[in-house]
């Protein structure tokens, strides 16, 4: 199907052709072929607006934040805090103080594990998570369990990769101290019923962290409506720079936490006898932060808001449906993750062909996908496979690119026949 047909019948005011023009890297050629970038779950490409914001910050405003009285330092501080305000608006947090800048989703989850969970856990306490979690939402909790004697309780998933509500409810018990759940699985594409998950946990008096690393660029995230206590995501997966991410935490939760990293900028007073911490969010931002990264993230969120999450979701639904239909026509191909509620990701195996070979062969056709366990080894164990090939979509992808993927995968099948 051609790009023109992709645009036809879509209610969105903007076409993917226009969106593509915003991303200079999409003009690259790989092995002499036009790049078809279908590895957006690993990281997204950056629009010119983000690249310009980064360059503009370094060209005009660069200084350290919160430290100097000089003009540039004030400008850098203003730009950094303006980015925080943009994040607040984007996810509908109540106050900018609830937005902590970190390196990414991984650091956000580690922060909660170290500063919130550990001091509250006792031997035999339970943390509930699901069988479709990324390692970043497993290992920090294992470390917390190892230090405290708490244990993990894992909500199983269905054969289609769906979240199982009854199994979740059955695991919520008197020893549950925290629920840590993905909002959108990076390996399967499954979207979890996050709002309901939070409601059920809160009814049992249990706080909830949502891992929004994938959801942030595909679903409208409203932490007020979700009601979650913590929400973690990375800037680089929502068209922003690497090395910047966000921990959203309800103000009362964050205020109850002692920082796990100490240093400059996170204190009120320091003597050799004791230190008094700054208020939130600064007490969790020890050291010089990624100022340019925050500025770039702010520009990325402006960009996404201008396109509109509704238009993005509608476009990606079409891509997922088309890719699923076309890939399933290839003999021996099996889609892993077919839950009714899914978004933006198509994971698959091909009989007799290792996922890495699929990845290498389609790369020669200019198509970038990820192959392997996707840092979700328990998902692979659940399905009894070593890994999958994974195509993951973003607003700038087209049905023509899906066609290139399907042709490449079929080529792999014929080569290994
Ligand atoms: N998933 C993928 O290819 P970081 O590395 O901190 O930006 O994000 C970690 C992370 C946490 N949770 C989920 C659901 C994720 O998908 C990721 C990152 C990438 O699927 C890289 S492994």
Coordinates of C-alpha atoms and ligand atoms in Angstrom, one line a residue:
X1 CA 0.0 0.0 0.0
X2 CA 1.3 3.4 -0.9
X3 CA 1.9 6.4 1.4
X4 CA -1.0 8.2 -0.4
X5 CA -3.4 5.5 0.6
X6 CA -2.1 5.5 4.1
X7 CA -3.1 9.1 4.4
X8 CA -6.5 8.6 2.7
X9 CA -9.4 8.2 5.1
X10 CA -7.4 9.2 8.2
X11 CA -9.2 11.8 10.2
X12 CA -5.9 13.4 11.5
X13 CA -5.2 16.9 10.2
X14 CA -1.5 16.1 9.6
X15 CA -0.1 13.4 7.3
X16 CA 2.8 11.1 8.1
X17 CA 4.6 12.7 5.1
X18 CA 4.7 15.9 7.1
X19 CA 5.8 14.2 10.2
X20 CA 8.6 12.5 8.3
X21 CA 9.9 15.8 7.1
X22 CA 10.4 16.8 10.8
X23 CA 13.0 14.0 11.3
X24 CA 16.2 14.5 9.4
X25 CA 17.6 11.1 10.1
X26 CA 14.7 9.5 8.1
X27 CA 16.5 10.6 5.0
X28 CA 19.4 8.3 5.7
X29 CA 20.2 5.3 3.4
X30 CA 21.3 2.0 4.8
X31 CA 23.0 -0.6 2.6
X32 CA 21.9 1.7 -0.3
X33 CA 18.2 1.4 0.7
X34 CA 16.0 4.1 2.3
X35 CA 16.1 3.6 6.0
X36 CA 12.9 2.1 7.5
X37 CA 13.3 2.7 11.2
X38 CA 11.1 0.2 13.0
X39 CA 13.0 0.1 16.3
X40 CA 11.2 2.8 18.1
X41 CA 10.7 0.8 21.3
X42 CA 14.5 0.8 21.7
X43 CA 14.7 4.5 21.1
X44 CA 12.9 7.1 19.0
X45 CA 14.3 9.4 16.4
X46 CA 14.5 13.2 17.1
X47 CA 12.6 15.9 15.3
X48 CA 14.5 19.0 14.1
X49 CA 12.8 21.0 16.9
X50 CA 14.6 18.8 19.5
X51 CA 17.9 19.0 17.8
X52 CA 17.5 22.8 17.5
X53 CA 16.6 23.1 21.2
X54 CA 19.7 21.2 22.2
X55 CA 22.0 23.3 19.9
X56 CA 20.2 26.5 20.9
X57 CA 20.7 25.8 24.6
X58 CA 24.4 25.2 24.2
X59 CA 24.8 28.1 21.8
X60 CA 23.0 30.7 24.0
X61 CA 22.2 29.6 27.5
X62 CA 24.7 27.0 28.7
X63 CA 25.6 27.4 32.4
X64 CA 25.1 25.5 35.6
X65 CA 21.7 25.6 37.3
X66 CA 20.5 26.8 40.7
X67 CA 24.1 27.9 41.6
X68 CA 25.1 31.2 40.0
X69 CA 23.7 34.7 40.3
X70 CA 25.0 35.5 36.8
X71 CA 22.6 35.9 33.9
X72 CA 23.5 32.8 32.0
X73 CA 23.0 30.7 35.1
X74 CA 19.6 32.3 35.5
X75 CA 18.7 31.6 31.9
X76 CA 19.9 27.9 32.2
X77 CA 17.8 27.6 35.4
X78 CA 14.8 29.1 33.8
X79 CA 15.1 26.7 30.8
X80 CA 15.5 23.7 33.1
X81 CA 12.5 24.6 35.2
X82 CA 10.4 25.5 32.2
X83 CA 11.1 21.9 31.0
X84 CA 9.9 20.6 34.3
X85 CA 6.7 22.6 33.9
X86 CA 6.2 21.1 30.4
X87 CA 6.5 17.6 31.8
X88 CA 4.0 18.4 34.5
X89 CA 1.5 19.6 31.9
X90 CA 2.2 16.7 29.6
X91 CA 1.3 14.0 32.2
X92 CA -1.1 16.2 34.1
X93 CA 0.7 16.1 37.4
X94 CA -0.6 18.6 40.0
X95 CA 2.6 20.4 40.7
X96 CA 6.0 20.8 39.1
X97 CA 7.5 19.6 42.4
X98 CA 6.2 16.1 41.6
X99 CA 8.5 15.9 38.6
X100 CA 12.0 14.5 39.3
X101 CA 14.5 14.6 36.5
X102 CA 16.6 11.4 36.3
X103 CA 18.6 9.6 33.6
X104 CA 15.7 7.5 32.4
X105 CA 13.0 5.0 33.4
X106 CA 15.7 2.6 34.9
X107 CA 17.0 5.2 37.3
X108 CA 13.5 6.3 38.2
X109 CA 12.5 2.8 39.2
X110 CA 15.8 2.3 41.1
X111 CA 15.1 5.6 43.0
X112 CA 11.7 4.3 44.2
X113 CA 13.2 0.9 45.0
X114 CA 16.0 2.4 47.1
X115 CA 14.3 5.4 48.7
X116 CA 10.7 4.4 49.0
X117 CA 10.5 0.6 49.1
X118 CA 13.6 -0.5 51.0
X119 CA 12.9 1.4 54.2
X120 CA 9.3 0.1 54.2
X121 CA 10.0 -3.6 53.5
X122 CA 10.3 -6.3 56.1
X123 CA 11.0 -10.1 55.7
X124 CA 8.0 -11.7 54.1
X125 CA 6.6 -8.5 52.6
X126 CA 5.5 -8.7 49.0
X127 CA 6.0 -6.7 45.8
X128 CA 3.6 -7.5 43.0
X129 CA 4.7 -7.2 39.4
X130 CA 3.8 -9.0 36.2
X131 CA 5.3 -11.7 34.0
X132 CA 5.7 -9.2 31.2
X133 CA 8.1 -6.7 32.9
X134 CA 11.3 -5.3 31.5
X135 CA 14.4 -6.1 33.5
X136 CA 14.4 -2.5 34.7
X137 CA 11.1 -3.2 36.6
X138 CA 12.4 -6.6 38.0
X139 CA 16.0 -6.3 39.1
X140 CA 15.6 -3.1 41.3
X141 CA 12.9 -5.0 43.2
X142 CA 15.0 -8.1 43.5
X143 CA 17.8 -6.0 45.0
X144 CA 15.4 -4.5 47.4
X145 CA 14.1 -8.0 48.3
X146 CA 17.7 -9.2 48.8
X147 CA 18.4 -6.4 51.2
X148 CA 15.2 -6.7 53.2
X149 CA 13.9 -10.3 53.0
X150 CA 10.8 -9.2 51.0
X151 CA 9.6 -11.4 48.1
X152 CA 8.3 -10.8 44.5
X153 CA 4.9 -12.1 43.5
X154 CA 4.4 -12.4 39.8
X155 CA 1.1 -12.0 38.0
X156 CA 1.0 -14.5 35.2
X157 CA 0.0 -13.5 31.6
X158 CA -2.2 -15.3 29.1
X159 CA -1.1 -17.3 26.1
X160 CA -1.9 -14.2 24.0
X161 CA 0.2 -12.0 26.4
X162 CA -2.8 -10.4 28.0
X163 CA -2.8 -9.1 31.5
X164 CA -4.9 -11.4 33.7
X165 CA -7.1 -9.3 36.1
X166 CA -8.2 -12.2 38.3
X167 CA -4.7 -13.4 38.8
X168 CA -3.7 -9.9 39.8
X169 CA -6.4 -9.5 42.4
X170 CA -5.6 -12.9 43.8
X171 CA -2.1 -11.8 44.5
X172 CA -3.0 -8.6 46.3
X173 CA -2.8 -9.6 50.0
X174 CA -2.1 -8.3 53.5
X175 CA 1.7 -8.6 52.9
X176 CA 1.6 -6.6 49.6
X177 CA 3.6 -3.4 50.1
X178 CA 3.9 -2.2 46.5
X179 CA 2.7 -2.9 43.0
X180 CA 5.2 -2.2 40.2
X181 CA 3.6 -2.7 36.8
X182 CA 4.3 -1.9 33.2
X183 CA 1.8 0.3 31.4
X184 CA 2.8 -1.1 27.9
X185 CA 5.0 -4.2 27.5
X186 CA 8.1 -3.6 25.3
X187 CA 8.2 -7.3 24.3
X188 CA 4.6 -8.0 23.5
X189 CA 2.9 -4.6 23.0
X190 CA 0.3 -5.5 25.7
X191 CA -1.4 -2.5 27.2
X192 CA -2.3 -3.1 30.9
X193 CA -5.5 -1.8 32.5
X194 CA -3.3 0.7 34.5
X195 CA -6.1 2.7 36.0
X196 CA -8.0 -0.4 37.3
X197 CA -4.7 -1.9 38.6
X198 CA -4.1 1.3 40.6
X199 CA -7.7 1.3 41.9
X200 CA -7.5 -2.3 43.1
X201 CA -4.2 -1.7 44.8
X202 CA -5.3 1.4 46.5
X203 CA -8.5 -0.4 47.7
X204 CA -6.0 -2.7 49.5
X205 CA -3.9 0.3 50.7
X206 CA -1.0 -0.5 48.4
X207 CA 0.9 2.2 46.5
X208 CA 1.6 1.7 42.8
X209 CA 4.5 2.4 40.4
X210 CA 3.8 2.3 36.7
X211 CA 6.6 1.7 34.3
X212 CA 5.7 4.1 31.4
X213 CA 8.9 3.7 29.4
X214 CA 6.9 2.5 26.4
X215 CA 3.5 4.0 27.1
X216 CA 4.7 7.6 27.1
X217 CA 4.9 7.9 23.3
X218 CA 1.9 5.9 22.4
X219 CA -0.9 6.6 25.0
X220 CA -2.2 9.8 26.5
X221 CA -0.7 9.5 30.0
X222 CA -2.6 11.4 32.7
X223 CA -1.2 10.6 36.1
X224 CA -4.1 12.4 37.8
X225 CA -6.6 10.1 36.1
X226 CA -4.4 7.0 36.6
X227 CA -4.1 7.8 40.3
X228 CA -0.7 6.1 40.5
X229 CA 1.8 7.0 43.2
X230 CA 4.8 6.9 40.8
X231 CA 5.2 7.0 37.0
X232 CA 8.6 6.4 35.3
X233 CA 9.7 7.1 31.8
X234 CA 12.6 8.0 29.6
X235 CA 13.0 11.0 27.3
X236 CA 14.7 9.1 24.5
X237 CA 11.6 7.0 23.9
X238 CA 9.4 10.0 23.4
X239 CA 11.5 11.8 20.7
X240 CA 13.7 13.5 23.4
X241 CA 17.5 13.1 24.1
X242 CA 19.1 10.1 25.8
X243 CA 20.2 10.5 29.4
X244 CA 17.1 12.3 30.6
X245 CA 14.0 10.8 32.1
X246 CA 11.3 11.4 34.7
X247 CA 10.1 10.1 37.9
X248 CA 6.7 11.4 38.7
X249 CA 5.8 10.9 42.3
X250 CA 2.8 12.2 44.3
X251 CA 4.2 15.1 46.5
X252 CA 3.3 13.4 49.8
X253 CA 5.1 10.2 48.7
X254 CA 8.2 12.0 47.5
X255 CA 8.3 14.1 50.7
X256 CA 8.2 10.9 52.8
X257 CA 11.4 9.6 51.1
X258 CA 15.0 10.0 52.0
X259 CA 17.3 10.4 49.0
X260 CA 19.6 7.6 48.1
X261 CA 22.2 9.8 46.3
X262 CA 23.9 12.7 48.1
X263 CA 25.8 15.6 46.6
X264 CA 25.5 19.2 45.5
X265 CA 22.2 20.9 44.9
X266 CA 20.1 18.5 46.9
X267 CA 20.7 20.0 50.4
X268 CA 19.7 22.9 52.5
X269 CA 22.6 22.8 54.9
X270 CA 25.7 20.6 55.4
X271 CA 27.9 20.2 58.4
X272 CA 30.1 17.2 59.3
X273 CA 27.6 16.2 61.9
X274 CA 24.5 16.2 59.6
X275 CA 23.0 17.4 56.4
X276 CA 19.4 18.7 55.8
X277 CA 17.9 18.0 52.5
X278 CA 16.3 20.4 50.1
X279 CA 12.6 20.1 49.4
X280 CA 11.3 18.0 46.5
X281 CA 12.1 17.5 43.7
X282 CA 15.7 18.8 44.3
X283 CA 16.5 16.4 47.1
X284 CA 16.5 13.6 44.4
X285 CA 18.6 15.5 41.9
X286 CA 22.1 15.3 43.4
X287 CA 24.8 16.8 41.3
X288 CA 24.7 18.8 38.1
X289 CA 21.7 17.5 36.2
X290 CA 21.3 16.9 32.4
X291 CA 20.2 20.5 31.8
X292 CA 20.3 20.3 28.0
X293 CA 18.6 16.9 28.1
X294 CA 15.7 18.4 30.0
X295 CA 15.5 21.3 27.6
X296 CA 15.4 18.8 24.7
X297 CA 12.8 16.7 26.4
X298 CA 10.6 19.8 26.8
X299 CA 10.9 20.5 23.1
X300 CA 10.0 16.8 22.4
X301 CA 6.9 17.0 24.5
X302 CA 5.8 20.3 22.8
X303 CA 6.3 18.4 19.5
X304 CA 4.1 15.4 20.5
X305 CA 1.5 17.8 21.9
X306 CA 1.3 19.7 18.6
X307 CA 0.9 16.4 16.6
X308 CA -1.7 15.1 19.1
X309 CA -1.7 11.8 20.9
X310 CA -5.0 10.9 19.3
X311 CA -3.6 11.2 15.8
X312 CA -0.5 9.3 16.8
X313 CA -2.4 6.4 18.3
X314 CA -4.8 6.2 15.3
X315 CA -1.9 6.1 12.9
X316 CA 0.0 3.4 14.9
X317 CA -3.1 1.3 15.3
X318 CA -3.3 1.2 11.5
X319 CA 0.4 0.3 11.2
X320 CA 0.1 -2.6 13.8
X321 CA -3.0 -4.0 12.2
X322 CA -1.5 -3.9 8.7
X323 CA 1.9 -5.3 9.9
X324 CA 0.1 -8.1 11.8
X325 CA -2.1 -9.0 8.8
X326 CA 0.8 -9.0 6.3
X327 CA 3.4 -10.8 8.5
X328 CA 0.9 -13.6 9.3
X329 CA 0.8 -14.5 5.6
X330 CA 4.4 -15.7 5.8
X331 CA 4.5 -19.5 6.4
X332 CA 6.0 -20.4 9.7
X333 CA 5.7 -16.9 11.2
X334 CA 4.1 -16.6 14.6
X335 CA 3.1 -13.3 16.3
X336 CA 4.0 -13.3 20.0
X337 CA 1.7 -11.1 21.9
X338 CA -1.8 -10.9 20.4
X339 CA -3.7 -9.4 23.3
X340 CA -6.8 -7.4 22.4
X341 CA -5.3 -4.4 24.2
X342 CA -2.0 -3.8 22.5
X343 CA -0.2 -0.9 20.8
X344 CA 2.8 -0.1 18.6
X345 CA 4.7 -3.3 18.8
X346 CA 4.7 -6.5 16.7
X347 CA 6.9 -9.3 18.1
X348 CA 7.3 -12.5 16.1
X349 CA 9.2 -15.7 15.5
X350 CA 9.9 -17.5 12.2
X351 CA 10.2 -21.3 12.2
X352 CA 13.8 -22.3 11.5
X353 CA 15.3 -18.8 11.5
X354 CA 16.9 -17.2 14.6
X355 CA 15.6 -13.7 15.4
X356 CA 19.1 -12.3 15.0
X357 CA 19.3 -13.7 11.5
X358 CA 16.0 -12.0 10.7
X359 CA 17.3 -8.8 12.1
X360 CA 20.5 -9.0 10.0
X361 CA 18.7 -9.9 6.8
X362 CA 16.1 -7.1 7.0
X363 CA 18.9 -4.7 7.9
X364 CA 20.3 -5.3 4.4
X365 CA 17.0 -4.1 3.1
X366 CA 17.4 -0.9 5.1
X367 CA 14.9 -2.1 7.8
X368 CA 15.9 -1.5 11.4
X369 CA 14.2 -3.9 13.9
X370 CA 15.4 -5.3 17.3
X371 CA 16.0 -9.0 17.8
X372 CA 16.5 -11.0 21.0
X373 CA 15.0 -11.0 24.4
X374 CA 14.4 -7.3 24.6
X375 CA 15.6 -7.1 28.2
X376 CA 12.5 -9.2 29.1
X377 CA 13.9 -12.7 29.5
X378 CA 11.0 -13.9 31.7
X379 CA 8.6 -13.1 28.8
X380 CA 10.7 -15.4 26.5
X381 CA 10.8 -18.1 29.2
X382 CA 7.0 -17.8 29.5
X383 CA 6.6 -18.5 25.7
X384 CA 9.5 -21.1 25.6
X385 CA 11.5 -19.1 23.0
X386 CA 15.0 -17.7 23.0
X387 CA 13.8 -14.4 21.6
X388 CA 11.7 -12.6 19.0
X389 CA 12.2 -10.2 16.1
X390 CA 10.4 -7.0 17.0
X391 CA 9.1 -4.2 14.9
X392 CA 8.0 -1.2 16.8
X393 CA 6.3 1.8 15.3
X394 CA 6.2 5.6 15.7
X395 CA 4.2 8.4 14.2
X396 CA 6.6 8.8 11.2
X397 CA 6.4 5.2 10.0
X398 CA 4.5 4.3 6.9
X399 CA 2.8 1.2 5.4
X400 CA 5.5 1.2 2.7
X401 CA 8.0 0.6 5.5
X402 CA 5.9 -2.3 6.7
X403 CA 6.0 -3.7 3.2
X404 CA 9.8 -3.5 3.2
X405 CA 9.8 -5.4 6.5
X406 CA 7.5 -8.1 5.3
X407 CA 9.6 -8.5 2.1
X408 CA 12.8 -8.8 4.1
X409 CA 11.3 -11.4 6.5
X410 CA 10.0 -13.4 3.6
X411 CA 13.5 -13.2 2.1
X412 CA 14.9 -14.6 5.4
X413 CA 12.4 -17.5 5.2
X414 CA 13.4 -18.4 1.7
X415 CA 17.1 -18.2 2.5
X416 CA 16.7 -20.7 5.4
X417 CA 14.3 -23.0 3.7
Ligands
LIG1 N1 13.3 -0.9 26.6 C1 13.6 -1.8 24.4 O1 14.3 -2.0 23.4 P1 15.8 3.0 29.8 O2 16.8 2.0 29.3 O3 16.0 3.4 31.3 O4 15.6 4.1 28.9 O5 14.4 2.2 29.8 C2 14.2 0.9 30.4 C3 12.9 0.3 30.1 C4 12.0 0.1 31.1 N2 10.8 -0.4 30.9 C5 10.4 -0.7 29.7 C6 9.0 -1.2 29.5 C7 11.3 -0.6 28.6 O6 10.8 -0.9 27.4 C8 12.6 -0.1 28.8 C9 13.6 0.0 27.7 C10 14.1 -0.8 25.4 O7 12.6 -2.4 24.6 C11 15.6 -1.0 25.7 S1 16.0 -2.5 26.5

